mmCIF file of C-alpha atoms in Angstrom:
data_model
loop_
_atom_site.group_PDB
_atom_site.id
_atom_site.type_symbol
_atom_site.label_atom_id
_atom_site.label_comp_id
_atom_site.label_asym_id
_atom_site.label_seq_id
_atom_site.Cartn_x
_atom_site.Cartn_y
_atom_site.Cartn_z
ATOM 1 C CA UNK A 106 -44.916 47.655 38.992
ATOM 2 C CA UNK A 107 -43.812 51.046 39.231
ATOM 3 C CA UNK A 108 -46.472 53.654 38.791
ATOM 4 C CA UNK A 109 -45.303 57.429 38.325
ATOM 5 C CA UNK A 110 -48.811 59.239 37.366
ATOM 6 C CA UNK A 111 -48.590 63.042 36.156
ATOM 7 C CA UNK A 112 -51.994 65.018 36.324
ATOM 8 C CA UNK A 113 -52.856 66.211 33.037
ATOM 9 C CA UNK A 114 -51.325 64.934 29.336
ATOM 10 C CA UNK A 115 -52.039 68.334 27.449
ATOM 11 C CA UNK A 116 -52.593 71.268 28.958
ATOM 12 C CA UNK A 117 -52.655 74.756 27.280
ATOM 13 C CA UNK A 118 -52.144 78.035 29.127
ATOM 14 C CA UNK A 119 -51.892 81.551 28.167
ATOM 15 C CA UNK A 120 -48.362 83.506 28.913
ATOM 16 C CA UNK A 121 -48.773 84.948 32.542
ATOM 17 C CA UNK A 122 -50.524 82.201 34.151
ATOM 18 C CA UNK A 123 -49.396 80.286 37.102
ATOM 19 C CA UNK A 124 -49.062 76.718 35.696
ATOM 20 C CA UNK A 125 -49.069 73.417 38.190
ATOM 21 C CA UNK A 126 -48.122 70.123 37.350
ATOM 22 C CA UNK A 127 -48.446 67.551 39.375
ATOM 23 C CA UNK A 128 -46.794 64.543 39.831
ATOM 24 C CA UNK A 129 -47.221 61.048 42.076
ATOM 25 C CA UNK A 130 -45.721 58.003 42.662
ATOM 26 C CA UNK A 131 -46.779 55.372 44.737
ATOM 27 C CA UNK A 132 -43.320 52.988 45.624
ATOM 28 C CA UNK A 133 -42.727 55.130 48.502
ATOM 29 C CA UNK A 134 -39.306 56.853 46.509
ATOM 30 C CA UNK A 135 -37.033 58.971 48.222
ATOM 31 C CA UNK A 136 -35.933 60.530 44.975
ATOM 32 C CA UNK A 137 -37.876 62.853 42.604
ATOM 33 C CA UNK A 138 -37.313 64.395 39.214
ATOM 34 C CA UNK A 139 -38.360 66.907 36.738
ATOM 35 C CA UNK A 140 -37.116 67.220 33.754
ATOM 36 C CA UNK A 141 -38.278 68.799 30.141
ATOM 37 C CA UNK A 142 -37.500 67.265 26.866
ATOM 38 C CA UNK A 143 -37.449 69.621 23.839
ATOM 39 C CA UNK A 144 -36.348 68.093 20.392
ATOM 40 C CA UNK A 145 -32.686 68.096 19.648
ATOM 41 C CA UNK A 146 -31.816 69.035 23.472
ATOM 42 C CA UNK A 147 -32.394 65.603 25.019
ATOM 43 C CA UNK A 148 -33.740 65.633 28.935
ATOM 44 C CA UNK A 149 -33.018 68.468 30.587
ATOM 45 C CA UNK A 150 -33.121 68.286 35.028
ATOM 46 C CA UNK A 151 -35.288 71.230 36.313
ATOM 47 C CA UNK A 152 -35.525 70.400 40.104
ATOM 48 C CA UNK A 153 -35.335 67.343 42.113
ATOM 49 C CA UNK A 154 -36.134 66.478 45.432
ATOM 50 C CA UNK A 155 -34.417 63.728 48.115
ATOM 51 C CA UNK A 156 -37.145 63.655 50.465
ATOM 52 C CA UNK A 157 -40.135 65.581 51.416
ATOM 53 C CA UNK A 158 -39.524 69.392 52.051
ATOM 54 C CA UNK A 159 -36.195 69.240 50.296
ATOM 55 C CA UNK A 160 -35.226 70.188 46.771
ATOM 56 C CA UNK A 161 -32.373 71.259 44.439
ATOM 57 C CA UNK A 162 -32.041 72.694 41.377
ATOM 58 C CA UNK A 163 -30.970 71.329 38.164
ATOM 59 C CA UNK A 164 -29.498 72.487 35.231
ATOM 60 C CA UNK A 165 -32.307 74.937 34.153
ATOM 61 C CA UNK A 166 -34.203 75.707 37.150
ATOM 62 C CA UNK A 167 -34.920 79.890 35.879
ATOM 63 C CA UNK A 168 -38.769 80.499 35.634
ATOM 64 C CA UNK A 169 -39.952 77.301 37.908
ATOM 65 C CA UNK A 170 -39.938 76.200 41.613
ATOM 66 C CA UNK A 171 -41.374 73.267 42.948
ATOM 67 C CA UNK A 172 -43.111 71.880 45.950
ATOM 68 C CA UNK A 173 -42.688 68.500 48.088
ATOM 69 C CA UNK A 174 -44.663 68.465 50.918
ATOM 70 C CA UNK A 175 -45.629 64.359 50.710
ATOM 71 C CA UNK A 176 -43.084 61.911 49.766
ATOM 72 C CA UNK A 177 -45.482 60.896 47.025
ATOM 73 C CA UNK A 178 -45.792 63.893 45.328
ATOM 74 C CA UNK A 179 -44.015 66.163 43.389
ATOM 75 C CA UNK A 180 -45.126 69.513 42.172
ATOM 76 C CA UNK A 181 -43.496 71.982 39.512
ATOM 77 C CA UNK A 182 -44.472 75.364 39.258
ATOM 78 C CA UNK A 183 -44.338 77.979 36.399
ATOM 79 C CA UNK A 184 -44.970 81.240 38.550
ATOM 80 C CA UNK A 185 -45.859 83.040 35.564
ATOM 81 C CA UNK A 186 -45.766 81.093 31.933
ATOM 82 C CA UNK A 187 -43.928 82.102 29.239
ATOM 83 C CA UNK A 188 -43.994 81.192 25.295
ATOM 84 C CA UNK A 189 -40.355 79.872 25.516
ATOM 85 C CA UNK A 190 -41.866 77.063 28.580
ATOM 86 C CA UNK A 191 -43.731 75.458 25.485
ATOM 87 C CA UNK A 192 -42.705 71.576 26.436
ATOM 88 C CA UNK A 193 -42.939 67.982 27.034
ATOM 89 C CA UNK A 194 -42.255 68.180 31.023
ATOM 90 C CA UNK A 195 -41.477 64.835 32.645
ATOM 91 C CA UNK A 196 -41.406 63.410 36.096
ATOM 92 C CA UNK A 197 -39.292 60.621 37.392
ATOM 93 C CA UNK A 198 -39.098 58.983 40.836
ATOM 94 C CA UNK A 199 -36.404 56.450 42.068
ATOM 95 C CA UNK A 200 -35.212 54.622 45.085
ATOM 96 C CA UNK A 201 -32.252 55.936 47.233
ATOM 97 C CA UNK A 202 -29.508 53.227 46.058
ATOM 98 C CA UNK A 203 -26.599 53.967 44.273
ATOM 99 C CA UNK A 204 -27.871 52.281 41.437
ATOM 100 C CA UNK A 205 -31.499 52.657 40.954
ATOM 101 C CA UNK A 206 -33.123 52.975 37.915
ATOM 102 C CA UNK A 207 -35.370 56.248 37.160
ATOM 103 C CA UNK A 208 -38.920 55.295 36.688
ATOM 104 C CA UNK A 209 -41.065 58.559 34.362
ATOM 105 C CA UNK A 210 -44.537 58.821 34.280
ATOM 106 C CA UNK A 211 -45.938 59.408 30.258
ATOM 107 C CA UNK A 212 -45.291 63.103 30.372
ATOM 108 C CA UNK A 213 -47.187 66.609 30.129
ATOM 109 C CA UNK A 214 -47.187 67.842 26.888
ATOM 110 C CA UNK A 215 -47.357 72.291 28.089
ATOM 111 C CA UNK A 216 -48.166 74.767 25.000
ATOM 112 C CA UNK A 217 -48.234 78.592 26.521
ATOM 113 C CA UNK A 218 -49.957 80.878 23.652
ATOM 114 C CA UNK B 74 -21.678 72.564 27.696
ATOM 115 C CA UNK B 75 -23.156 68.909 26.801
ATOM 116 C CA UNK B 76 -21.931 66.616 28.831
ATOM 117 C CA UNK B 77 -23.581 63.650 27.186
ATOM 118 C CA UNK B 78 -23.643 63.606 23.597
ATOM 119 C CA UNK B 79 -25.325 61.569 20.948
ATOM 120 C CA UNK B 80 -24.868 63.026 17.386
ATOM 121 C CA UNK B 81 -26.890 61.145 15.341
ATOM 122 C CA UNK B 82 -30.316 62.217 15.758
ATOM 123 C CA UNK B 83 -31.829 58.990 13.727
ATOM 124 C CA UNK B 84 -30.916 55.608 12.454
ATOM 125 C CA UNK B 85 -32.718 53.513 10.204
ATOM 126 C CA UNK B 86 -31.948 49.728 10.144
ATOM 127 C CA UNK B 87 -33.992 47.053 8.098
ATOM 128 C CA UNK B 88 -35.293 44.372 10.075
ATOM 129 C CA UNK B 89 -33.272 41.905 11.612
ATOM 130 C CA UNK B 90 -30.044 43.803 11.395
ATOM 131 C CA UNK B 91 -27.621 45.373 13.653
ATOM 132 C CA UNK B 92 -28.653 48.462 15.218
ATOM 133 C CA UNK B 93 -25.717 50.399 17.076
ATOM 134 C CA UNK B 94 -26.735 53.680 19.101
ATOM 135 C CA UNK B 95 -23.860 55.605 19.876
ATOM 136 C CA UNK B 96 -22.907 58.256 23.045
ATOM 137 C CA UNK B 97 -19.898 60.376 23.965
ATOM 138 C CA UNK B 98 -19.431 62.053 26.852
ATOM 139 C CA UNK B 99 -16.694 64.251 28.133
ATOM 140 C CA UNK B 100 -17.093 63.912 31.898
ATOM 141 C CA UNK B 101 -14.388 61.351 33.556
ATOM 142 C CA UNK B 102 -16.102 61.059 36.549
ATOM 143 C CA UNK B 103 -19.440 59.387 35.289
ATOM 144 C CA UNK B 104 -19.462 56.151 37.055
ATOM 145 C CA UNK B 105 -22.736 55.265 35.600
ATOM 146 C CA UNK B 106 -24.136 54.947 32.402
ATOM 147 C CA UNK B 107 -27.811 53.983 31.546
ATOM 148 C CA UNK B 108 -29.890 53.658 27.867
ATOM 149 C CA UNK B 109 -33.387 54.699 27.866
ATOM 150 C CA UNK B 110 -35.668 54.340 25.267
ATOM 151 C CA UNK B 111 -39.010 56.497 24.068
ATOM 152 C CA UNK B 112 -42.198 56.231 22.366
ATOM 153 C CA UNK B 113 -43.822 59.064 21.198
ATOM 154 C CA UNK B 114 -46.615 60.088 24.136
ATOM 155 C CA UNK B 115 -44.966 57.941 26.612
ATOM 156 C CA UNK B 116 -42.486 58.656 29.529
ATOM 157 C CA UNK B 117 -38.747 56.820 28.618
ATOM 158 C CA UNK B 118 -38.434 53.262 30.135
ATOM 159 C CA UNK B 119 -35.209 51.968 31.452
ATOM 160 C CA UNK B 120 -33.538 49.179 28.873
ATOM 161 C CA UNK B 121 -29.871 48.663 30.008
ATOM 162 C CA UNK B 122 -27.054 49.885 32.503
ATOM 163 C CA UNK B 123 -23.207 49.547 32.799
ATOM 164 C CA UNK B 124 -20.961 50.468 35.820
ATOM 165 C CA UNK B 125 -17.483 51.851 34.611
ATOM 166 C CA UNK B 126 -15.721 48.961 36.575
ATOM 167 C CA UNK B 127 -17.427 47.082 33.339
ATOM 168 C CA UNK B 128 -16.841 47.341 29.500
ATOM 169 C CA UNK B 129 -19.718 45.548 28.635
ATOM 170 C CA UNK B 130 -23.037 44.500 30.121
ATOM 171 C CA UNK B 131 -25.766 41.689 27.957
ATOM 172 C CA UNK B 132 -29.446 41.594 28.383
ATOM 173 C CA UNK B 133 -31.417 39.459 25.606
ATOM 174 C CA UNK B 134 -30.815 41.636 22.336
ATOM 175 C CA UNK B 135 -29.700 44.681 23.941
ATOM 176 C CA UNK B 136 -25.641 44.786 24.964
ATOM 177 C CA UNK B 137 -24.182 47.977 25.965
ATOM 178 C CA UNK B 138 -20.134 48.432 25.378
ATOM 179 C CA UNK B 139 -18.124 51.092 27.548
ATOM 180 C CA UNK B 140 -14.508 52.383 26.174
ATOM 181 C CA UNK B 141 -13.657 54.728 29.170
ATOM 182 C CA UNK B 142 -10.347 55.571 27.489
ATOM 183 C CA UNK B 143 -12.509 57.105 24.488
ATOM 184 C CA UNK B 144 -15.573 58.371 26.722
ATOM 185 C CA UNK B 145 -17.721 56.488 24.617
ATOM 186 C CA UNK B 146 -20.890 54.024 25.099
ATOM 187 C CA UNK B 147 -22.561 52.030 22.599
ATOM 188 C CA UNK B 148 -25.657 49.964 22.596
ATOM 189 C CA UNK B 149 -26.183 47.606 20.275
ATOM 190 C CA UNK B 150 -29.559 45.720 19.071
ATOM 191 C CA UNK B 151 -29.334 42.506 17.725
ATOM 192 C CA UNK B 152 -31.877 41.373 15.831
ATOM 193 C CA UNK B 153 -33.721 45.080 15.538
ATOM 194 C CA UNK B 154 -37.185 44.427 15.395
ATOM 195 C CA UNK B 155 -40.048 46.780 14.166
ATOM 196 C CA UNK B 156 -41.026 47.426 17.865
ATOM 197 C CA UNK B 157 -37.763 48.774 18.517
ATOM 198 C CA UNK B 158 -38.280 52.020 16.635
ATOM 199 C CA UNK B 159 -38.048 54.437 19.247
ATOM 200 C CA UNK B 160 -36.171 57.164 20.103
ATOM 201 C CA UNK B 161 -32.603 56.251 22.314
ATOM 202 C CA UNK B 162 -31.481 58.648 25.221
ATOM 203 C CA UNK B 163 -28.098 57.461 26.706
ATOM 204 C CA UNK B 164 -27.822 59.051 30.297
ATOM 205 C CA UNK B 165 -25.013 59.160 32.751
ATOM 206 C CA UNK B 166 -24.409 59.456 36.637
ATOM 207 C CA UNK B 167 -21.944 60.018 39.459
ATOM 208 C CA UNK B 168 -22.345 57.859 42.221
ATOM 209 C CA UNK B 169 -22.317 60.479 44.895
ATOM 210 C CA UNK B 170 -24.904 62.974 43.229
ATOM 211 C CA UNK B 171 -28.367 60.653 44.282
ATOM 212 C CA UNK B 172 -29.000 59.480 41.097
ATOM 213 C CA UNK B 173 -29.003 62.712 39.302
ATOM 214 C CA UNK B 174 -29.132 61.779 35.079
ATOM 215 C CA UNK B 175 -27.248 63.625 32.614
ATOM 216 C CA UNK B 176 -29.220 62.862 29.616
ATOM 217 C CA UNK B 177 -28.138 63.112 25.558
ATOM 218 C CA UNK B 178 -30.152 64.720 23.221
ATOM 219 C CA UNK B 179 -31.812 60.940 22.118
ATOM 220 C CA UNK B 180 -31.673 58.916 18.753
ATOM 221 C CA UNK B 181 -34.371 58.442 17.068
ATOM 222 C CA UNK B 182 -34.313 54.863 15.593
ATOM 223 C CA UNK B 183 -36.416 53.343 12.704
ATOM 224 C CA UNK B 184 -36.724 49.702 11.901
ATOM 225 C CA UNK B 185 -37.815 49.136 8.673
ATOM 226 C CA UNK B 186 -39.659 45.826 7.726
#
């Protein structure tokens, strides 16, 4: 089975702070997601990531950045956190084929006050 | 601009009925098209794909129809079961973007005993 962990479930942070989630998977994916999912807007793609060292952004990449430096692991960053980065963030990994299915892990659940 | 959309944001069936989850999309060049489904405090896990070269794909209760000529997937449950309430996200793909997902905005389903 697939594992995708993410490091915290609920984490609360005050606006300014540097945020990091982490996130690992242990099938030895090439691919790597991050996505947030706000009601009535779905799953939105931050970042993702091919292989280590390499990243691209998604379709709302503006306040983040991210960080691949082991093929297991998958960091996203919130240089400094704002009220409006209130979310349920979600990481993904997948195998490189055409066709390969997105595996999550259960989510981060981020409130900034 | 939502590329992927699914405009019912919840469906209740009663027990044993059809369930039908519906998406749009407005993007030609998806080749891909995937259904995820959601529990609350969970990641979304994978339930059914179709390849545009198909209009329909089976799997146990679960069968996913594809009208290219209308942009429009539908998934339909047969018979919906209790566990099935959820919430829906239909996602779609091009072939040649490394499994990037364009995600809707998700369904949330009830199924009423």
């Amino acid at each position: 089975d697939v594992k995708v962990t993410q490091s915290s479930r609920y984490l609360v942070k005050r606006t300014g702070e540097k945020v990091f989630l982490e996130c690992v998977q242990d099938m030895d994916h090439e691919n790597m997601f991050w996505y947030r999912q706000d009601p009535g807007l779905g799953l939105r793609l931050i970042y993702f990531s091919y292989d280590v060292k390499m990243k691209e952004k998604g379709d709302i990449p503006e306040g983040y950045s991210v960080s691949r430096e082991k093929k297991e692991r998958f960091s996203l960053i919130l240089e400094s956190a704002s009220t409006n980065q209130t979310s349920m963030y979600l990481c993904a990994s997948r195998a490189g084929g055409a066709t390969d299915t997105q595996y999550f892990g259960p989510g981060t659940r981020l409130t900034v006050l | 601009d939502q590329q992927v959309k699914q405009n019912s944001p919840s469906l209740s069936v009663q027990e044993g009925r059809i369930s039908i989850l519906n998406c749009d999309y407005t993007n030609s060049m998806f080749d891909y098209f995937l259904w995820y489904k959601k529990y609350p405090a969970e990641g979304p896990t994978f339930l059914i794909s179709i390849s545009s070269i198909k209009d329909k794909n089976e799997d146990g209760r679960f069968t996913v129809f594809l009208n290219k000529s209308a942009k429009h997937l539908s998934l339909h449950i047969v018979p919906s079961q209790p566990g099935d309430s959820a919430v829906y996200f239909c996602a779609a793909s091009f072939n040649n973007q490394g499994g990037k997902l364009i995600f809707g905005q998700g369904t949330e389903l009830s199924v009423k005993p």
